[in-house]
């Protein structure tokens, strides 16, 4: 993620952070190239998916496997997704008891969940398996189809 560039001593340097976590650092602007999203879109501007999800302005609704507690068998969550361009999306997962968690994606990569009474949403692990995001946020687990998040078949 590019946090901005500045010209110093005749060269431009950009402060960047790896999408999958890590420390901020600096690279020459000439070595930075735009990231094309998994949907083939070059995202520009601000990702509006978070705002749209909070306003309940969704692109699609579905259900997917989930578990709310550690050791609990997977059940079904109701899901709704607000998509931005370039693989940016916000998914709202609602457990059978009505508790909801927001899940944030950037360029098709899962980033984090929102902070809730269950945890801060940054104790996470995820992978892609058999066409689905296998996500753990705090003690909660989700298996969300890639096509639901990204809107492609």
Coordinates of C-alpha atoms in Angstrom, one line a residue:
X1 CA 0.0 0.0 0.0
X2 CA 1.4 3.4 -1.0
X3 CA 1.1 6.0 1.7
X4 CA 2.5 8.8 -0.5
X5 CA 5.6 10.0 -2.2
X6 CA 8.0 12.9 -1.7
X7 CA 10.8 14.3 -3.8
X8 CA 14.1 14.5 -1.9
X9 CA 17.6 15.2 -3.3
X10 CA 16.3 14.9 -6.8
X11 CA 14.6 11.6 -6.4
X12 CA 11.1 10.7 -5.3
X13 CA 10.6 8.2 -2.5
X14 CA 7.4 6.5 -1.5
X15 CA 6.4 5.2 1.9
X16 CA 4.9 1.8 1.5
X17 CA 3.5 -1.1 3.5
X18 CA 3.1 -4.7 2.2
X19 CA -0.6 -5.6 1.6
X20 CA -0.1 -8.8 3.7
X21 CA 1.3 -7.0 6.7
X22 CA 4.7 -5.9 7.7
X23 CA 6.6 -2.7 8.5
X24 CA 6.4 0.5 6.6
X25 CA 9.4 1.3 4.5
X26 CA 10.6 3.5 1.7
X27 CA 11.2 2.7 -2.0
X28 CA 12.1 4.8 -5.0
X29 CA 9.0 6.0 -6.8
X30 CA 10.5 4.7 -10.1
X31 CA 10.2 1.1 -8.7
X32 CA 6.6 1.4 -7.7
X33 CA 3.9 0.2 -10.1
X34 CA 0.1 0.2 -9.8
X35 CA -1.4 -3.0 -8.4
X36 CA -4.0 -4.5 -10.7
X37 CA -6.9 -6.1 -8.7
X38 CA -7.8 -9.8 -9.1
X39 CA -10.8 -8.6 -11.2
X40 CA -8.5 -7.0 -13.7
X41 CA -9.3 -3.4 -12.5
X42 CA -6.7 -0.8 -11.7
X43 CA -8.3 0.7 -8.5
X44 CA -8.1 4.5 -8.2
X45 CA -9.5 6.8 -5.6
X46 CA -10.9 5.8 -2.3
X47 CA -12.5 2.4 -1.5
X48 CA -16.2 3.1 -0.8
X49 CA -17.1 -0.5 0.2
X50 CA -16.8 0.2 4.0
X51 CA -19.1 3.2 3.8
X52 CA -21.5 1.4 1.6
X53 CA -21.6 -1.7 3.9
X54 CA -22.3 0.5 6.9
X55 CA -25.1 2.2 5.0
X56 CA -26.4 -1.3 4.0
X57 CA -25.9 -0.6 0.3
X58 CA -24.9 -4.1 -0.8
X59 CA -24.1 -5.6 -4.2
X60 CA -25.1 -9.2 -3.3
X61 CA -26.4 -11.3 -0.4
X62 CA -25.8 -15.0 0.2
X63 CA -25.0 -17.4 3.0
X64 CA -21.7 -19.2 3.9
X65 CA -20.3 -21.5 6.5
X66 CA -19.2 -19.9 9.8
X67 CA -18.6 -20.6 13.5
X68 CA -18.8 -18.0 16.2
X69 CA -16.9 -19.8 19.1
X70 CA -13.7 -21.7 19.2
X71 CA -14.3 -25.4 18.7
X72 CA -17.9 -24.9 17.5
X73 CA -19.0 -26.8 14.4
X74 CA -19.5 -24.7 11.3
X75 CA -23.1 -23.4 10.8
X76 CA -24.5 -20.8 8.4
X77 CA -24.0 -17.1 8.4
X78 CA -26.1 -14.7 6.4
X79 CA -23.7 -12.6 4.2
X80 CA -23.9 -9.3 2.4
X81 CA -21.1 -7.7 0.3
X82 CA -20.4 -4.2 -0.8
X83 CA -17.7 -4.2 -3.5
X84 CA -15.3 -1.5 -4.6
X85 CA -13.1 -1.8 -7.6
X86 CA -9.9 -3.8 -8.0
X87 CA -10.9 -6.6 -5.5
X88 CA -11.7 -4.2 -2.6
X89 CA -14.8 -5.3 -0.6
X90 CA -16.5 -5.3 2.7
X91 CA -18.5 -8.4 3.8
X92 CA -21.0 -8.3 6.6
X93 CA -21.3 -11.8 8.2
X94 CA -24.3 -12.2 10.5
X95 CA -24.4 -15.3 12.8
X96 CA -27.6 -17.1 13.6
X97 CA -27.9 -15.2 16.9
X98 CA -27.9 -11.8 15.1
X99 CA -24.3 -10.8 16.0
X100 CA -22.5 -9.3 13.0
X101 CA -18.8 -8.9 12.0
X102 CA -17.4 -6.8 9.1
X103 CA -14.6 -8.4 7.1
X104 CA -12.4 -6.2 5.0
X105 CA -10.7 -7.1 1.7
X106 CA -8.1 -5.1 -0.3
X107 CA -7.1 -6.2 -3.8
X108 CA -8.6 -9.6 -3.2
X109 CA -6.6 -10.2 0.0
X110 CA -8.3 -10.5 3.4
X111 CA -7.0 -7.7 5.7
X112 CA -8.9 -7.8 9.0
X113 CA -12.2 -7.8 10.8
X114 CA -13.8 -4.9 12.7
X115 CA -13.4 -4.6 16.4
X116 CA -16.2 -6.1 18.4
X117 CA -16.9 -7.4 21.9
X118 CA -15.4 -10.7 20.7
X119 CA -12.0 -9.1 19.9
X120 CA -10.2 -6.4 18.1
X121 CA -10.3 -8.1 14.7
X122 CA -6.6 -8.1 14.0
X123 CA -5.8 -11.6 15.4
X124 CA -6.4 -13.2 12.0
X125 CA -5.3 -16.0 9.7
X126 CA -6.6 -16.8 6.2
X127 CA -5.9 -18.8 3.1
X128 CA -7.6 -19.6 -0.2
X129 CA -8.8 -23.2 -0.5
X130 CA -11.1 -24.7 -3.1
X131 CA -12.5 -21.4 -4.3
X132 CA -13.2 -20.0 -0.9
X133 CA -11.5 -17.7 1.6
X134 CA -10.9 -19.7 4.8
X135 CA -10.7 -16.9 7.4
X136 CA -10.2 -16.9 11.2
X137 CA -10.8 -13.6 13.1
X138 CA -10.2 -13.9 16.8
X139 CA -12.2 -17.2 17.6
X140 CA -14.6 -16.9 14.7
X141 CA -14.2 -18.8 11.4
X142 CA -15.7 -18.2 8.0
X143 CA -15.6 -20.0 4.6
X144 CA -16.6 -17.3 2.1
X145 CA -16.7 -18.1 -1.7
X146 CA -14.2 -16.0 -3.7
X147 CA -16.9 -15.3 -6.3
X148 CA -19.2 -13.8 -3.6
X149 CA -16.5 -11.4 -2.4
X150 CA -15.2 -10.4 -5.9
X151 CA -18.4 -10.7 -7.9
X152 CA -17.0 -12.9 -10.6
X153 CA -17.8 -16.4 -11.7

